[in-house]
Coordinates of N, CA and C in Angstrom, one line a residue:
X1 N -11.4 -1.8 -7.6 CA -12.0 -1.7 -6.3 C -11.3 -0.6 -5.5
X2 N -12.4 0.3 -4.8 CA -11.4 1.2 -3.9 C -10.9 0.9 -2.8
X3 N -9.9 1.3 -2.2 CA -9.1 1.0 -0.8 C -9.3 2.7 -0.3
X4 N -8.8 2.5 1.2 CA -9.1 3.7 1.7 C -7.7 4.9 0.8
X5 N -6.8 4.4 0.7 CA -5.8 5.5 0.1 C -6.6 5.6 -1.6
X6 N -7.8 5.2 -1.9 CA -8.1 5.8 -3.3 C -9.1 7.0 -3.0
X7 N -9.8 6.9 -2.0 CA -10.8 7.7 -1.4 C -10.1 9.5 -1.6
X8 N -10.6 10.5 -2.7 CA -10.3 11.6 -2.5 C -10.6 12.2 -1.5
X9 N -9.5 13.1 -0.9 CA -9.6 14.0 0.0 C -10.8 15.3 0.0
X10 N -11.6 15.4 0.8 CA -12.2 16.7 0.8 C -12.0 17.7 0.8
X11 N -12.6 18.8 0.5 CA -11.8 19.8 0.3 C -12.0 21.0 1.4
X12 N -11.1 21.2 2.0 CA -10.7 21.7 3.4 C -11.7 22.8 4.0
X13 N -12.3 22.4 4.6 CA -13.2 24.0 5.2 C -12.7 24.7 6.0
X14 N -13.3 25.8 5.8 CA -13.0 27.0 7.3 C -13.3 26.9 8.0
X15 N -12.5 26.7 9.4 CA -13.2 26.7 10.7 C -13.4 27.7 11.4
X16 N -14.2 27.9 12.2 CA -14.4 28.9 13.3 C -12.9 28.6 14.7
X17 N -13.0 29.5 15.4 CA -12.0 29.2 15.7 C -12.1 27.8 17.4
X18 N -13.3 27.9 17.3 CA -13.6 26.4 18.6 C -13.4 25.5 17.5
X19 N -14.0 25.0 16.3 CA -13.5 23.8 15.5 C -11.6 24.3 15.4
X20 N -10.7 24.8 15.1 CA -9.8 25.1 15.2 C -9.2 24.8 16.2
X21 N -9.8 25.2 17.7 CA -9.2 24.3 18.5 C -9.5 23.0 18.7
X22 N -10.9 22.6 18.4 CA -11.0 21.2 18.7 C -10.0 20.2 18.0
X23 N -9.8 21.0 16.7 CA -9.1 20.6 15.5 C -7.5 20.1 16.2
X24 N -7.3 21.3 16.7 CA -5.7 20.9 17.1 C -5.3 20.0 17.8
X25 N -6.5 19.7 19.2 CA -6.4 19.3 20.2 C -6.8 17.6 20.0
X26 N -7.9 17.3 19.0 CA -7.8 16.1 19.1 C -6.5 15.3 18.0
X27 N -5.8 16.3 17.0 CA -4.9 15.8 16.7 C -3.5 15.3 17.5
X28 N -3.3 16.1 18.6 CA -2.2 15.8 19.9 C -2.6 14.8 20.4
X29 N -4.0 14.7 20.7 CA -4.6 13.4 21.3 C -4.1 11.8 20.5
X30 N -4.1 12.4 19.5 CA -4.1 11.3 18.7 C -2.5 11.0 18.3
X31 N -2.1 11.9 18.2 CA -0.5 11.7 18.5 C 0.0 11.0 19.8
X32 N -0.4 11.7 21.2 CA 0.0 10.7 21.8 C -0.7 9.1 22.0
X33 N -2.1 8.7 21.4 CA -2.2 7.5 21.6 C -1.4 7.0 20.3
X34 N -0.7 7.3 19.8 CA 0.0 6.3 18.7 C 1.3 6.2 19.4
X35 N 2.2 7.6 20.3 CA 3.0 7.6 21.1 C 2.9 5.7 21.9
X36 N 1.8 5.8 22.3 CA 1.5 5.2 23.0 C 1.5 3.9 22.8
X37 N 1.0 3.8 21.2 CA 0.9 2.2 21.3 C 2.3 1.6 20.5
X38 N 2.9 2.4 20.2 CA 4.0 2.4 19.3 C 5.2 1.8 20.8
X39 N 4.8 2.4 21.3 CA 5.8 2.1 22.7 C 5.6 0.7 23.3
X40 N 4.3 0.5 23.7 CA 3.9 -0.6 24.1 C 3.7 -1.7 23.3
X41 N 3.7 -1.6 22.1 CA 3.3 -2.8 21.0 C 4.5 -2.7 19.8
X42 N 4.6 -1.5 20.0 CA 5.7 -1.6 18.5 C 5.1 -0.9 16.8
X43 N 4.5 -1.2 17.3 CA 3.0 -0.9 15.8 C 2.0 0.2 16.2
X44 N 1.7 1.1 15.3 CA 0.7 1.9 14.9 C 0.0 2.2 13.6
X45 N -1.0 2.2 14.0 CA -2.6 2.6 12.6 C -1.6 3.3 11.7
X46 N -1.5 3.0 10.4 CA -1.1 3.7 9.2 C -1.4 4.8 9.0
X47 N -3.0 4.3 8.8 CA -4.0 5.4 8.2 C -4.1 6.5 9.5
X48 N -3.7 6.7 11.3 CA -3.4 7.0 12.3 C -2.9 8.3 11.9
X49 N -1.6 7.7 11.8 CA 0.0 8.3 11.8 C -0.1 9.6 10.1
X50 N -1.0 9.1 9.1 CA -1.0 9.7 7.8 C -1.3 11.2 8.0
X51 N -2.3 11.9 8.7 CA -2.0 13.1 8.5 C -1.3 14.0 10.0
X52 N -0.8 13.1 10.5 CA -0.1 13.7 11.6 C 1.5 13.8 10.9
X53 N 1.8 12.7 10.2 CA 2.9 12.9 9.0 C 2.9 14.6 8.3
X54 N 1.8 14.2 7.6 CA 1.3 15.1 6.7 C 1.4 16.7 7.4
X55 N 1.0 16.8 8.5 CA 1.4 18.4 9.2 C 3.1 18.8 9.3
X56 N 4.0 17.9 9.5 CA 4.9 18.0 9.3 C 5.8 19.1 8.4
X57 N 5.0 19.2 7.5 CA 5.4 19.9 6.2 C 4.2 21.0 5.6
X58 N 3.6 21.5 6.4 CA 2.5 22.4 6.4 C 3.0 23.6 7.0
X59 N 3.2 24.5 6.6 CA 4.0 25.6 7.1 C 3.1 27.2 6.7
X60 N 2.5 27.2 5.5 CA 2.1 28.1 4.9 C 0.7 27.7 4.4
X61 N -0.4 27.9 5.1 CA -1.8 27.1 4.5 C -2.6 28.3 4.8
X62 N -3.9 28.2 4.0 CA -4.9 29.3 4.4 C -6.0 29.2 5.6
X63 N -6.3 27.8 6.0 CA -7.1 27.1 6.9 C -6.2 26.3 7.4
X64 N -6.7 26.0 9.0 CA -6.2 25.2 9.9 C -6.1 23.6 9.3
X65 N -7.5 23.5 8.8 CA -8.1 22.6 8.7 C -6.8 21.5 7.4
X66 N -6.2 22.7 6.3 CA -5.0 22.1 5.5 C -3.6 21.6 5.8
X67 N -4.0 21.9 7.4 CA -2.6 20.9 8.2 C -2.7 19.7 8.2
X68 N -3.5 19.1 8.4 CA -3.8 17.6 8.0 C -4.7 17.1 6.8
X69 N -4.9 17.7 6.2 CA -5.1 17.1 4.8 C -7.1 16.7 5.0
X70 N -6.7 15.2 4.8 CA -8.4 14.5 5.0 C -8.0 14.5 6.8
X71 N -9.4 15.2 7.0 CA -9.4 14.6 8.4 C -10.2 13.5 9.5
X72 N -11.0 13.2 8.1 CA -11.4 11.4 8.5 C -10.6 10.4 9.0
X73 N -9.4 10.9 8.4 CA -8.1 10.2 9.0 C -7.7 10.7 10.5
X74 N -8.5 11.1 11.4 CA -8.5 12.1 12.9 C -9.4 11.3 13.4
X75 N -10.2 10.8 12.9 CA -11.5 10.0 13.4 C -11.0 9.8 14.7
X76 N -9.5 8.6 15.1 CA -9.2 8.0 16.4 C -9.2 9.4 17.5
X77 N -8.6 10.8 16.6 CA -8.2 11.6 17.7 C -9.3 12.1 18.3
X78 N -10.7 12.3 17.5 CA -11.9 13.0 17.6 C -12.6 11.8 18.7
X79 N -13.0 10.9 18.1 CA -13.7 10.0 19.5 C -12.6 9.7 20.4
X80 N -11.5 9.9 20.9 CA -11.0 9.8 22.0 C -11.0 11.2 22.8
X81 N -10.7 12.6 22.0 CA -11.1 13.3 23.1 C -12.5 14.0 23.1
X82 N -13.8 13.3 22.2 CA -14.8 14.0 22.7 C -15.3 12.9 23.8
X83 N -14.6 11.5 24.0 CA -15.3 11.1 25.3 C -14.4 11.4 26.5
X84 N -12.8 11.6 26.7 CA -12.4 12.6 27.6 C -13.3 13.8 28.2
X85 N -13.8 14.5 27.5 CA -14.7 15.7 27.7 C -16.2 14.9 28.4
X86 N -16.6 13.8 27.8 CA -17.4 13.1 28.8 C -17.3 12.3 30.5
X87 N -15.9 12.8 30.4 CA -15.4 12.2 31.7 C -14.7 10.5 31.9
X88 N -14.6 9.9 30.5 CA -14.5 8.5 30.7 C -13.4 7.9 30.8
X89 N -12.6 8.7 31.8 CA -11.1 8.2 32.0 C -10.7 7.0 32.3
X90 N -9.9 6.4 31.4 CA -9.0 5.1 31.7 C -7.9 5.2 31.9
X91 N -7.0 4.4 32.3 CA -5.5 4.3 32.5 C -4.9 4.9 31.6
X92 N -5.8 4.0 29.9 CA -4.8 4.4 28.6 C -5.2 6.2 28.8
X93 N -6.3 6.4 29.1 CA -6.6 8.2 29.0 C -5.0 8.6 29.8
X94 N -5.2 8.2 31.1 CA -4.2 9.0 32.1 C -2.9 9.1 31.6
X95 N -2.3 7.6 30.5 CA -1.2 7.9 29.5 C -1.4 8.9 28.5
X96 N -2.1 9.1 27.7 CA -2.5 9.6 26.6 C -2.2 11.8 27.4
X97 N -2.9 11.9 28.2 CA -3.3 13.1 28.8 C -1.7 13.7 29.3
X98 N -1.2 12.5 29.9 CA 0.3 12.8 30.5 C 0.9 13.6 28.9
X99 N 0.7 12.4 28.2 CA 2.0 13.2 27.0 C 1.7 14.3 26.6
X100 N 0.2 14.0 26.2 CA -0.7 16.0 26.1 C 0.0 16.5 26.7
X101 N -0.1 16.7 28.0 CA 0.3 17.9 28.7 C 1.6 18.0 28.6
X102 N 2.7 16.9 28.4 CA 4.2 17.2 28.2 C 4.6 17.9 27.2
X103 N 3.6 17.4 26.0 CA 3.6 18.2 24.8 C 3.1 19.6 24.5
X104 N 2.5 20.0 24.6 CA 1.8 21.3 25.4 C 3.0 22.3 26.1
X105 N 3.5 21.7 27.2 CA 4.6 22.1 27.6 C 5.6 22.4 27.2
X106 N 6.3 21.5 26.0 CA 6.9 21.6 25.1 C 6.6 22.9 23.8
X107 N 5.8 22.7 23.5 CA 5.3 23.8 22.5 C 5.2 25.0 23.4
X108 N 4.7 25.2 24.5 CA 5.2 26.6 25.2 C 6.6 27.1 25.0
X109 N 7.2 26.4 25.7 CA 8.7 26.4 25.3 C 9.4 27.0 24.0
X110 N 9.3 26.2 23.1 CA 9.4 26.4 21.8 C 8.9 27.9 21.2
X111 N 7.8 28.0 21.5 CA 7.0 29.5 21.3 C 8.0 30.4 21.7
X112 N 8.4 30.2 23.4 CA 9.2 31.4 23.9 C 10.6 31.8 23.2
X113 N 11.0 30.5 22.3 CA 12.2 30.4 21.8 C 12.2 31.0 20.2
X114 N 12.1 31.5 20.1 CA 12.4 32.1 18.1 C 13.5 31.4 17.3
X115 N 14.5 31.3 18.4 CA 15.8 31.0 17.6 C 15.3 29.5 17.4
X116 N 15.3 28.5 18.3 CA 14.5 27.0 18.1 C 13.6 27.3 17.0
X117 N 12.6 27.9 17.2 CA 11.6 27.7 15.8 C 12.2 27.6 14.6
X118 N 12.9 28.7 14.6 CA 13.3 28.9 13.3 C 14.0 27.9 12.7
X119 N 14.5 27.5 13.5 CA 15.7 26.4 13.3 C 15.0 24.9 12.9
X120 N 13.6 24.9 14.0 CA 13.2 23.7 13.8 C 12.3 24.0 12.2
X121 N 12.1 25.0 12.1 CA 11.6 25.2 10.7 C 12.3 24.7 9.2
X122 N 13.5 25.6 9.2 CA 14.3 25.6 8.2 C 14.9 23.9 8.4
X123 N 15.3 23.3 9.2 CA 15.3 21.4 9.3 C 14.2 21.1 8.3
X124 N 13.2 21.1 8.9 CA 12.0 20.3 8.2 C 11.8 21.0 6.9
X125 N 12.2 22.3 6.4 CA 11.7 22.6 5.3 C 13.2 22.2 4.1
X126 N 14.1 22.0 5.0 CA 15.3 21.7 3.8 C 15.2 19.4 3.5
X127 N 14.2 19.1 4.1 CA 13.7 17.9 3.9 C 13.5 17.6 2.5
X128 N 13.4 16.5 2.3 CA 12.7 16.3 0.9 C 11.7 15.7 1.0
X129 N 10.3 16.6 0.4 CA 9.2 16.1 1.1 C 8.6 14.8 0.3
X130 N 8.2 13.8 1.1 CA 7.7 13.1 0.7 C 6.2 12.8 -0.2
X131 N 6.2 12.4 -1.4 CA 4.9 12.3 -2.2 C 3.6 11.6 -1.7
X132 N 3.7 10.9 -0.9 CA 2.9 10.4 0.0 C 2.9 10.2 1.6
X133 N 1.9 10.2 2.1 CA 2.7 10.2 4.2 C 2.6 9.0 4.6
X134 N 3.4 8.5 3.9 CA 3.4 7.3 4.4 C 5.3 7.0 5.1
X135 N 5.7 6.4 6.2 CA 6.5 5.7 6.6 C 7.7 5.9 6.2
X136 N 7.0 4.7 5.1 CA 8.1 4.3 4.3 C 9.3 5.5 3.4
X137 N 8.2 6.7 3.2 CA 8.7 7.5 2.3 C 9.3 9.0 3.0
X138 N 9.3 9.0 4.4 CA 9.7 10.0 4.8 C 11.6 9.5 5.0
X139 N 11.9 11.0 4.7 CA 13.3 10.8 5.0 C 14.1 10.2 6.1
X140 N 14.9 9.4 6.2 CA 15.1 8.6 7.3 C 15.9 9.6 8.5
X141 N 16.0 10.7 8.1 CA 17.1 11.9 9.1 C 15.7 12.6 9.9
X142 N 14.5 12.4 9.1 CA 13.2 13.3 10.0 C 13.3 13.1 11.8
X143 N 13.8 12.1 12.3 CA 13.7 11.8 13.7 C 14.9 12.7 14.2
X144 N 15.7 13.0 13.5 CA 17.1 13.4 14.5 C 16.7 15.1 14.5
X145 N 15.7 15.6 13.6 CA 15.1 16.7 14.0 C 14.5 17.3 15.2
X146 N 13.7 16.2 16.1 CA 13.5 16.3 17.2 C 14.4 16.7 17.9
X147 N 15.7 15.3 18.2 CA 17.0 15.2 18.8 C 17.3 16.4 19.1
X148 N 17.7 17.1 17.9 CA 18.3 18.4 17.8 C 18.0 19.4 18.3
X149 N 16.3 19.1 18.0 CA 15.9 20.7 18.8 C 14.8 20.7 19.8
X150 N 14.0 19.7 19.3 CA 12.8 19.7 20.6 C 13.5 19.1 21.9
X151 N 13.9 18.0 21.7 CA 15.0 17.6 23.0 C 15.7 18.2 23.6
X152 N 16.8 19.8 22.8 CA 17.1 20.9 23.9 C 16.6 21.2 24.4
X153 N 14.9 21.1 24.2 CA 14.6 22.4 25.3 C 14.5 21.8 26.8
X154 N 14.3 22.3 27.8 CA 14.4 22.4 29.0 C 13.7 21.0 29.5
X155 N 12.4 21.2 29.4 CA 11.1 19.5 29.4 C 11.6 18.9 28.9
X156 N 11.4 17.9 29.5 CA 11.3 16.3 28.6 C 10.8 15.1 28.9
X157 N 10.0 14.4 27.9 CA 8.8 13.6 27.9 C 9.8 12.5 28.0
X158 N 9.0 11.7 29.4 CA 9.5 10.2 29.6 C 8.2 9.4 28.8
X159 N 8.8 8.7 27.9 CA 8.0 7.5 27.2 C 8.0 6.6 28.0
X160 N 6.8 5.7 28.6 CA 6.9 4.3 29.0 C 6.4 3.5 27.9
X161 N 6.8 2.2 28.1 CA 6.1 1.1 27.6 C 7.0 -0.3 27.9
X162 N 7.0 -1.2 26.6 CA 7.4 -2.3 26.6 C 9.0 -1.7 26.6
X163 N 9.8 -2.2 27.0 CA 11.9 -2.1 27.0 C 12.3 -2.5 25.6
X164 N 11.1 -3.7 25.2 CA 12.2 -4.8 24.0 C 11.4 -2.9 22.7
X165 N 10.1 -2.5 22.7 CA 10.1 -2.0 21.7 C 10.7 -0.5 21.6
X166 N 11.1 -0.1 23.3 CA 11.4 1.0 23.2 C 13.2 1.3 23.1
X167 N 13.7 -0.1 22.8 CA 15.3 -0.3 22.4 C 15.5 -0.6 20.8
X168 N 14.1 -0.8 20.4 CA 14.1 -1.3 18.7 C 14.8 0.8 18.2
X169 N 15.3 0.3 17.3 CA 16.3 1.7 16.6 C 14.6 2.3 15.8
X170 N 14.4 1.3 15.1 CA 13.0 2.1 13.8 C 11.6 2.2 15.0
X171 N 11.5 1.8 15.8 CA 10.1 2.2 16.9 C 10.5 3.5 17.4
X172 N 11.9 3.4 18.1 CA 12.1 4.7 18.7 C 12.7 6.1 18.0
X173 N 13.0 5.7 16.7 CA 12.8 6.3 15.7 C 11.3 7.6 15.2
X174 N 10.2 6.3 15.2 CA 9.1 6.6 14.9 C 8.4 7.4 16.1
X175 N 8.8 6.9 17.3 CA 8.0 8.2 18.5 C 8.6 8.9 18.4
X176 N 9.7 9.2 18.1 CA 10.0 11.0 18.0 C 9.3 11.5 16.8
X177 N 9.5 11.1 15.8 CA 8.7 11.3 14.6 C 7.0 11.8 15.1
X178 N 6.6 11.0 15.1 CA 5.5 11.2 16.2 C 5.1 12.6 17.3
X179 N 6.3 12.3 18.2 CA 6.2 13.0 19.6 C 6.6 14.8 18.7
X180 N 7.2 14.5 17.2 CA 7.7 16.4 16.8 C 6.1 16.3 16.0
X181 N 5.6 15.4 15.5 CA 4.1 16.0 15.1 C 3.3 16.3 16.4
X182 N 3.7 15.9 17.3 CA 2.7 16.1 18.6 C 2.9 17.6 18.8
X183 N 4.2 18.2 19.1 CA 4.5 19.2 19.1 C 3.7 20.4 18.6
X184 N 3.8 20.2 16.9 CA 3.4 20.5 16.1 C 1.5 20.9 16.3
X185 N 0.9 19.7 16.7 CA -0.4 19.7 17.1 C -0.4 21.1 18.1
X186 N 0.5 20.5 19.2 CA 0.3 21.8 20.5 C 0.9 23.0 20.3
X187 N 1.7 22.9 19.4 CA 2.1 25.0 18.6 C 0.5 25.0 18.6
X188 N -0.2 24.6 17.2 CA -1.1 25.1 16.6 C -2.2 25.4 17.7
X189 N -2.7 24.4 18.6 CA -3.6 24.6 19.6 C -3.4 25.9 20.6
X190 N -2.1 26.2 20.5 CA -1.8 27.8 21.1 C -2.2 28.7 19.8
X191 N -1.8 28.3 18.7 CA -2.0 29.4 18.0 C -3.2 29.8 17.5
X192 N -4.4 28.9 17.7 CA -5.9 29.2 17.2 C -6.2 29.3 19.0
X193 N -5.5 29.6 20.2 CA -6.1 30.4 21.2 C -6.6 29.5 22.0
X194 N -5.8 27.9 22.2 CA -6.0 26.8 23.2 C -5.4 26.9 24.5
X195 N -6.4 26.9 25.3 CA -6.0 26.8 26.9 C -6.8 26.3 27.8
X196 N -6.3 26.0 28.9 CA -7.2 25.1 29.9 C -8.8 25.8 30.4
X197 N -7.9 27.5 30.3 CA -9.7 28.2 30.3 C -10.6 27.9 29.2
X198 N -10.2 28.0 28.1 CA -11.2 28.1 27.1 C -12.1 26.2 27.0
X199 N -11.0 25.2 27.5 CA -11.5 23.6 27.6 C -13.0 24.0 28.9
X200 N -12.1 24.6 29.9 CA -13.2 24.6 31.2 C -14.1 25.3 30.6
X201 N -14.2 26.4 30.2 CA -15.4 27.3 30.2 C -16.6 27.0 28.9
X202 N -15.2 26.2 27.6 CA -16.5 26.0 26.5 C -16.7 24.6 26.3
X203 N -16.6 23.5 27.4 CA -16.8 22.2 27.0 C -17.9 21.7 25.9
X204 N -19.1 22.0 25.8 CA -20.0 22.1 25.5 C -19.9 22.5 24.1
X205 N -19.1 23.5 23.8 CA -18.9 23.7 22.5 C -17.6 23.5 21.7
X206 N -16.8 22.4 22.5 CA -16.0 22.0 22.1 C -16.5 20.3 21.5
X207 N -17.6 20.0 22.5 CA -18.4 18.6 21.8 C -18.9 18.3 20.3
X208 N -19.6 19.9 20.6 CA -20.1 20.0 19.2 C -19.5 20.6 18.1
X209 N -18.3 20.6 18.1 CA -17.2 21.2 17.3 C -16.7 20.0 16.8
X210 N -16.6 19.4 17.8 CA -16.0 17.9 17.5 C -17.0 17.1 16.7
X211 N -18.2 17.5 16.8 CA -19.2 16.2 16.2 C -19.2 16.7 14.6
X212 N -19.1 18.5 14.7 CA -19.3 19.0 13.5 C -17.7 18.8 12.5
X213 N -16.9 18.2 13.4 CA -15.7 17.9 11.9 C -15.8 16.3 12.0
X214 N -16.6 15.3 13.2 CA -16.7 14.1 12.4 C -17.4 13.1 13.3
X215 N -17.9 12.3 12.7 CA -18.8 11.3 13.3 C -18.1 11.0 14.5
X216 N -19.0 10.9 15.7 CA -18.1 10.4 16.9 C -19.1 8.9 16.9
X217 N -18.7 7.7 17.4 CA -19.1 6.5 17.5 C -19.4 6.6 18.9

């Protein structure tokens, strides 16, 4: 019988550079709603969290698209921000949008910095990568990577949620885990040429960018 981890991965397309941003952008999205529920509940989508893991260790690819692997596994990031772009703000949006933009901010940051990069580079790449993105199998030091360097910089993202899950050691573990793939998302979204002009001016073709990497519900 198949389960979703037997399902082979597709094999990576080229994007133009609007799917490239959409690409980037609904992966952050999707980073912070896991930021998000991880905070408030303690728990996040497995299958969520798998290729936002999976960017982690993506450093040298030919397409954008090879930073996250399958990106059916994006589905949550894709239908949450092609209905943002429809206007359908919720509370959870106004959370979700905050950490975007903190994150965003952060990766600016980071950009201006070389010595940080490098640094946050050579961390993650003296890791031992994991055979699968799963959890369980990432090295247990991956969170103090943040610590180290995304946390110097200047910004810093206030998490809210529940107290009891945001004092658990392995939850608050996992949002930084999280919050350095969020990062990660917002480098890339600068680096395929993401900015608040190009959201305002190509909405329209950021819908259909989004429909064209995956079913929106």
């Amino acid at each position: 019988m198949n389960t979703q981890n037997d399902i082979q991965s597709p094999p990576s397309p080229k994007l133009t550079p609007v799917q490239s941003q959409a690409l980037a952008l609904s992966a952050l999205i999707q980073c912070c709603e896991l930021v998000r529920q991880l905070a408030t509940s303690g728990m996040a989508n497995e299958y969520q969290v798998k290729p936002l893991l999976h960017s982690l260790f993506q450093f040298t690819v030919d397409h954008s698209s090879e930073i996250y692997g399958d990106l059916r596994l994006l589905e949550q990031g894709f239908n949450r921000t092609f209905h943002l772009f429809n206007g359908q703000i919720t509370d959870i949006d106004k959370d979700i949008l905050k950490y975007a933009t903190n994150l965003i901010a952060l990766a600016d940051e980071l950009l201006r910095n070389p010595n940080m990069s490098n640094i946050l580079q050579l961390r993650l790449n003296h890791l031992t990568r994991p055979t699968t993105d799963e959890w369980i199998e990432l090295p247990p030091n991956i969170n103090d990577i943040y610590t180290d360097t995304i946390s110097k910089l200047g910004h810093r993202i206030q998490v809210t949620g529940d107290p009891q899950h945001l004092k658990n050691t392995l939850t608050s573990s996992r949002i930084r885990t999280v919050l350095l793939a969020g990062v990660r998302a917002a480098v890339l979204w600068r680096q395929v040429g993401g900015s608040k002009i190009t959201l305002f001016l190509q909405r329209s073709k950021f819908k259909d960018a989004i429909r064209s990497l995956s079913p929106i519900n």
